[in-house]
Backbone as a printed PyTorch tensor [residue, N CA C, xyz], in Angstrom:
tensor([[[-19.3420, -49.6150,  -2.1290],
         [-18.6010, -49.3240,  -0.9290],
         [-19.6030, -48.9160,   0.1530]],

        [[-19.4970, -49.5400,   1.2900],
         [-20.4370, -49.2820,   2.3640],
         [-19.9340, -48.1470,   3.2400]],

        [[-20.8470, -47.2480,   3.6060],
         [-20.4870, -46.1020,   4.4270],
         [-20.4540, -46.5070,   5.8980]],

        [[-19.3820, -46.1380,   6.5890],
         [-19.2650, -46.4750,   8.0100],
         [-19.7190, -45.2900,   8.8490]],

        [[-20.1410, -45.5700,  10.0640],
         [-20.6240, -44.5260,  10.9610],
         [-19.4420, -43.8070,  11.6170]],

        [[-19.6280, -42.5140,  11.9520],
         [-18.5900, -41.7490,  12.6330],
         [-18.3420, -42.3170,  14.0240]],

        [[-17.1370, -42.2040,  14.5340],
         [-16.8890, -42.6160,  15.9170],
         [-17.7310, -41.7710,  16.8750]],

        [[-18.0930, -42.3490,  18.0020],
         [-18.9760, -41.6890,  18.9660],
         [-18.3880, -40.3520,  19.4420]],

        [[-17.0810, -40.3050,  19.7210],
         [-16.4510, -39.0700,  20.1990],
         [-16.5920, -37.9510,  19.1660]],

        [[-16.4730, -38.2920,  17.9000],
         [-16.5880, -37.2860,  16.8480],
         [-18.0340, -36.8230,  16.6910]],

        [[-18.9730, -37.7620,  16.8330],
         [-20.3970, -37.4220,  16.7290],
         [-20.8340, -36.4870,  17.8370]],

        [[-20.2840, -36.6970,  19.0430],
         [-20.7280, -35.9380,  20.2070],
         [-19.9190, -34.6690,  20.4560]],

        [[-18.9000, -34.4350,  19.6870],
         [-18.0700, -33.2370,  19.8630],
         [-18.8930, -31.9930,  19.5580]],

        [[-18.5960, -30.9290,  20.2900],
         [-19.3390, -29.6930,  20.0050],
         [-18.9400, -29.1790,  18.6290]],

        [[-19.8160, -28.4470,  18.0240],
         [-19.6320, -28.0090,  16.6410],
         [-19.0640, -26.6020,  16.5710]],

        [[-18.5100, -26.2920,  15.4230],
         [-17.9280, -24.9800,  15.1580],
         [-19.0310, -23.9240,  15.2250]],

        [[-18.7150, -22.7420,  15.7320],
         [-19.6980, -21.6680,  15.8700],
         [-19.7510, -20.7480,  14.6510]],

        [[-18.9070, -20.9990,  13.6740],
         [-18.8280, -20.1250,  12.5030],
         [-19.9970, -20.3660,  11.5560]],

        [[-20.2790, -19.3530,  10.7440],
         [-21.2990, -19.4960,   9.7120],
         [-20.6180, -19.7200,   8.3710]],

        [[-21.2190, -20.5500,   7.5520],
         [-20.6680, -20.8190,   6.2350],
         [-21.1140, -19.7350,   5.2620]],

        [[-20.6890, -19.8100,   4.0320],
         [-21.0860, -18.8330,   3.0180],
         [-22.5790, -18.8710,   2.7580]],

        [[-23.1700, -20.0300,   2.9690],
         [-24.6200, -20.1440,   2.7760],
         [-25.3850, -19.5520,   3.9440]],

        [[-24.6960, -19.2470,   5.0420],
         [-25.3510, -18.6820,   6.2130],
         [-25.7420, -19.7340,   7.2300]],

        [[-25.4600, -20.9940,   6.9550],
         [-25.7690, -22.0560,   7.9030],
         [-24.5750, -22.2720,   8.8210]],

        [[-24.8030, -22.9680,   9.9350],
         [-23.7240, -23.2290,  10.8750],
         [-22.7830, -24.2890,  10.3100]],

        [[-21.5030, -24.1260,  10.5910],
         [-20.5030, -25.1070,  10.1620],
         [-20.7320, -26.3990,  10.9440]],

        [[-20.5940, -27.5180,  10.2930],
         [-20.8520, -28.8130,  10.9130],
         [-19.5940, -29.5220,  11.3910]],

        [[-18.4380, -28.9090,  11.2550],
         [-17.1840, -29.5340,  11.6690],
         [-17.0370, -29.4960,  13.1830]],

        [[-16.3340, -30.4700,  13.7640],
         [-16.1030, -30.4430,  15.2070],
         [-15.1880, -29.2690,  15.5760]],

        [[-15.4490, -28.6660,  16.7350],
         [-14.7150, -27.4790,  17.1500],
         [-13.4630, -27.8260,  17.9390]],

        [[-12.4960, -26.9230,  17.8860],
         [-11.2960, -27.0030,  18.7180],
         [-11.6280, -26.3040,  20.0340]],

        [[-10.7070, -26.2420,  20.9840],
         [-10.9910, -25.5790,  22.2620],
         [-11.3970, -24.1070,  22.1240]],

        [[-10.9920, -23.4340,  21.0490],
         [-11.3580, -22.0280,  20.8940],
         [-12.7690, -21.8400,  20.3360]],

        [[-13.4890, -22.9260,  20.0640],
         [-14.8640, -22.8290,  19.5970],
         [-15.0150, -22.8350,  18.0880]],

        [[-13.9340, -22.9030,  17.3740],
         [-13.9800, -22.9140,  15.9080],
         [-13.3290, -24.1910,  15.3930]],

        [[-13.6890, -24.5640,  14.1760],
         [-13.0610, -25.7480,  13.5770],
         [-11.6890, -25.3590,  13.0280]],

        [[-10.9480, -26.3170,  12.5260],
         [ -9.6010, -26.0410,  12.0270],
         [ -9.6110, -25.1440,  10.8040]],

        [[-10.7340, -25.0930,  10.0840],
         [-10.8200, -24.2450,   8.8980],
         [-11.1990, -22.8060,   9.2470]],

        [[-12.0190, -22.6200,  10.2810],
         [-12.5230, -21.2880,  10.6090],
         [-11.7720, -20.6010,  11.7360]],

        [[-10.8590, -21.2650,  12.3860],
         [-10.1330, -20.6180,  13.4770],
         [ -8.8600, -21.3460,  13.7770]],

        [[ -7.9880, -21.3900,  12.8260],
         [ -6.7430, -22.1270,  12.9690],
         [ -5.8700, -21.5980,  14.0840]],

        [[ -4.7090, -22.1840,  14.2460],
         [ -3.8370, -21.8630,  15.3600],
         [ -3.1410, -20.5170,  15.2180]],

        [[ -2.7420, -20.1470,  14.0100],
         [ -1.9310, -18.9470,  13.8780],
         [ -2.2720, -18.1800,  12.6100]],

        [[ -2.2270, -16.8780,  12.7060],
         [ -2.4060, -16.0200,  11.5350],
         [ -1.0880, -15.3850,  11.1460]],

        [[ -0.0230, -15.8060,  11.7680],
         [  1.2940, -15.2590,  11.4720],
         [  1.7120, -14.2590,  12.5290]],

        [[  2.9810, -14.0380,  12.6270],
         [  3.5080, -13.1160,  13.6150],
         [  3.2120, -11.6840,  13.2010]],

        [[  2.9180, -10.7970,  14.1630],
         [  2.7090,  -9.4030,  13.8030],
         [  4.0080,  -8.7960,  13.2700]],

        [[  3.8870,  -8.0230,  12.2320],
         [  5.0750,  -7.4140,  11.6440],
         [  5.9940,  -8.4410,  11.0220]],

        [[  5.4450,  -9.3510,  10.2630],
         [  6.2050, -10.4460,   9.6660],
         [  7.2940,  -9.9000,   8.7400]],

        [[  8.5400, -10.0350,   9.1530],
         [  9.6560,  -9.5400,   8.3580],
         [  9.9860, -10.4550,   7.1840]],

        [[  9.4570, -11.6850,   7.1920],
         [  9.6950, -12.5790,   6.0710],
         [  8.9390, -12.1180,   4.8230]],

        [[  7.9200, -11.3040,   5.0090],
         [  7.1380, -10.8150,   3.8830],
         [  7.8240,  -9.6130,   3.2260]],

        [[  8.8360,  -9.0510,   3.8670],
         [  9.5250,  -7.8700,   3.3600],
         [ 10.3970,  -8.2630,   2.1730]],

        [[ 10.1530,  -7.6610,   1.0160],
         [ 10.9270,  -8.0060,  -0.1700],
         [ 12.0200,  -6.9910,  -0.4540]],

        [[ 11.6950,  -5.7130,  -0.4110],
         [ 12.6890,  -4.7200,  -0.7960],
         [ 12.7900,  -3.5600,   0.1830]],

        [[ 11.8070,  -3.3480,   1.0350],
         [ 11.8750,  -2.3000,   2.0350],
         [ 11.5960,  -0.9110,   1.5140]],

        [[ 11.1220,  -0.8010,   0.2860],
         [ 10.8710,   0.5090,  -0.2970],
         [  9.7970,   1.2900,   0.4620]],

        [[  8.8810,   0.5880,   1.0830],
         [  7.7880,   1.2490,   1.7870],
         [  7.9210,   1.1160,   3.3010]],

        [[  9.1100,   0.7950,   3.7780],
         [  9.3280,   0.7290,   5.2150],
         [  9.3280,   2.1520,   5.7720]],

        [[  9.0730,   2.2620,   7.0510],
         [  9.0070,   3.5780,   7.6950],
         [ 10.3100,   4.3600,   7.4920]],

        [[ 11.4310,   3.6840,   7.6200],
         [ 12.7280,   4.3580,   7.4750],
         [ 12.9330,   4.8650,   6.0480]],

        [[ 12.5600,   4.0670,   5.0610],
         [ 12.7420,   4.4750,   3.6690],
         [ 11.8440,   5.6560,   3.3190]],

        [[ 10.6200,   5.6430,   3.7940],
         [  9.6950,   6.7540,   3.5270],
         [ 10.2270,   8.0380,   4.1570]],

        [[ 10.7130,   7.9350,   5.4050],
         [ 11.2530,   9.1130,   6.0830],
         [ 12.4810,   9.6550,   5.3460]],

        [[ 13.3330,   8.7790,   4.8510],
         [ 14.5200,   9.2080,   4.0970],
         [ 14.1080,   9.9470,   2.8270]],

        [[ 13.1130,   9.4310,   2.1210],
         [ 12.6440,  10.1020,   0.9000],
         [ 12.0260,  11.4620,   1.2140]],

        [[ 11.3110,  11.5630,   2.3290],
         [ 10.7320,  12.8680,   2.7140],
         [ 11.8200,  13.8840,   3.0160]],

        [[ 12.8440,  13.4470,   3.7420],
         [ 13.9550,  14.3570,   4.0570],
         [ 14.6730,  14.8130,   2.7840]],

        [[ 14.8930,  13.8890,   1.8540],
         [ 15.5590,  14.2320,   0.5960],
         [ 14.7110,  15.2190,  -0.2070]],

        [[ 13.3960,  15.0260,  -0.2070],
         [ 12.5060,  15.9370,  -0.9340],
         [ 12.5390,  17.3330,  -0.3050]],

        [[ 12.6060,  17.4060,   1.0160],
         [ 12.6710,  18.7050,   1.6950],
         [ 13.9610,  19.4320,   1.3400]],

        [[ 15.0740,  18.6940,   1.3020],
         [ 16.3610,  19.2990,   0.9300],
         [ 16.3190,  19.7880,  -0.5110]],

        [[ 15.7360,  19.0080,  -1.4220],
         [ 15.6170,  19.4410,  -2.8290],
         [ 14.7810,  20.7130,  -2.9430]],

        [[ 13.6950,  20.7880,  -2.1630],
         [ 12.8620,  22.0040,  -2.2000],
         [ 13.6470,  23.2240,  -1.7250]],

        [[ 14.4330,  23.0500,  -0.6590],
         [ 15.2550,  24.1580,  -0.1630],
         [ 16.2520,  24.6180,  -1.2210]],

        [[ 16.9360,  23.6770,  -1.8690],
         [ 17.9130,  24.0250,  -2.8940],
         [ 17.2510,  24.6880,  -4.0930]],

        [[ 16.0740,  24.2040,  -4.4760],
         [ 15.3490,  24.8280,  -5.5850],
         [ 14.9870,  26.2790,  -5.2610]],

        [[ 14.5630,  26.5070,  -4.0200],
         [ 14.2070,  27.8720,  -3.5930],
         [ 15.4450,  28.7760,  -3.5860]],

        [[ 16.5460,  28.2400,  -3.0930],
         [ 17.8000,  29.0080,  -3.0900],
         [ 18.2210,  29.3360,  -4.5140]],

        [[ 18.1260,  28.3620,  -5.4210],
         [ 18.5030,  28.5590,  -6.8180],
         [ 17.5690,  29.5770,  -7.4820]],

        [[ 16.2800,  29.5060,  -7.1610],
         [ 15.3050,  30.4230,  -7.7720],
         [ 15.5810,  31.8650,  -7.3530]],

        [[ 15.9720,  32.0470,  -6.1060],
         [ 16.2250,  33.3990,  -5.6060],
         [ 17.6280,  33.8980,  -6.0040]],

        [[ 18.4700,  33.0250,  -6.5100],
         [ 19.8020,  33.4030,  -6.9660],
         [ 20.7230,  33.7920,  -5.8540]],

        [[ 20.6610,  33.0950,  -4.7520],
         [ 21.4890,  33.4380,  -3.5870],
         [ 22.7650,  32.6300,  -3.5560]],

        [[ 23.4480,  32.5180,  -4.6510],
         [ 24.7180,  31.7960,  -4.6620],
         [ 25.8220,  32.7220,  -4.4540]]])
């Protein structure tokens, strides 16, 4: 199988500015942001991605609810210990 030459536009395109694991420059053509499609894709996901939420056990509201419940339990334990019924 004979190897064909790259199209001129691809040969002359500016290169990605990222470094590879070997420490050499990436040889892929760059997108407008200066990185290739592998080193600087279009999106990293929306901030606060709610699709990643599975159960909400560690959400801010759930943590605050558990803290409030723990504070109430401590108060009741103190009342019970002092015998103020």
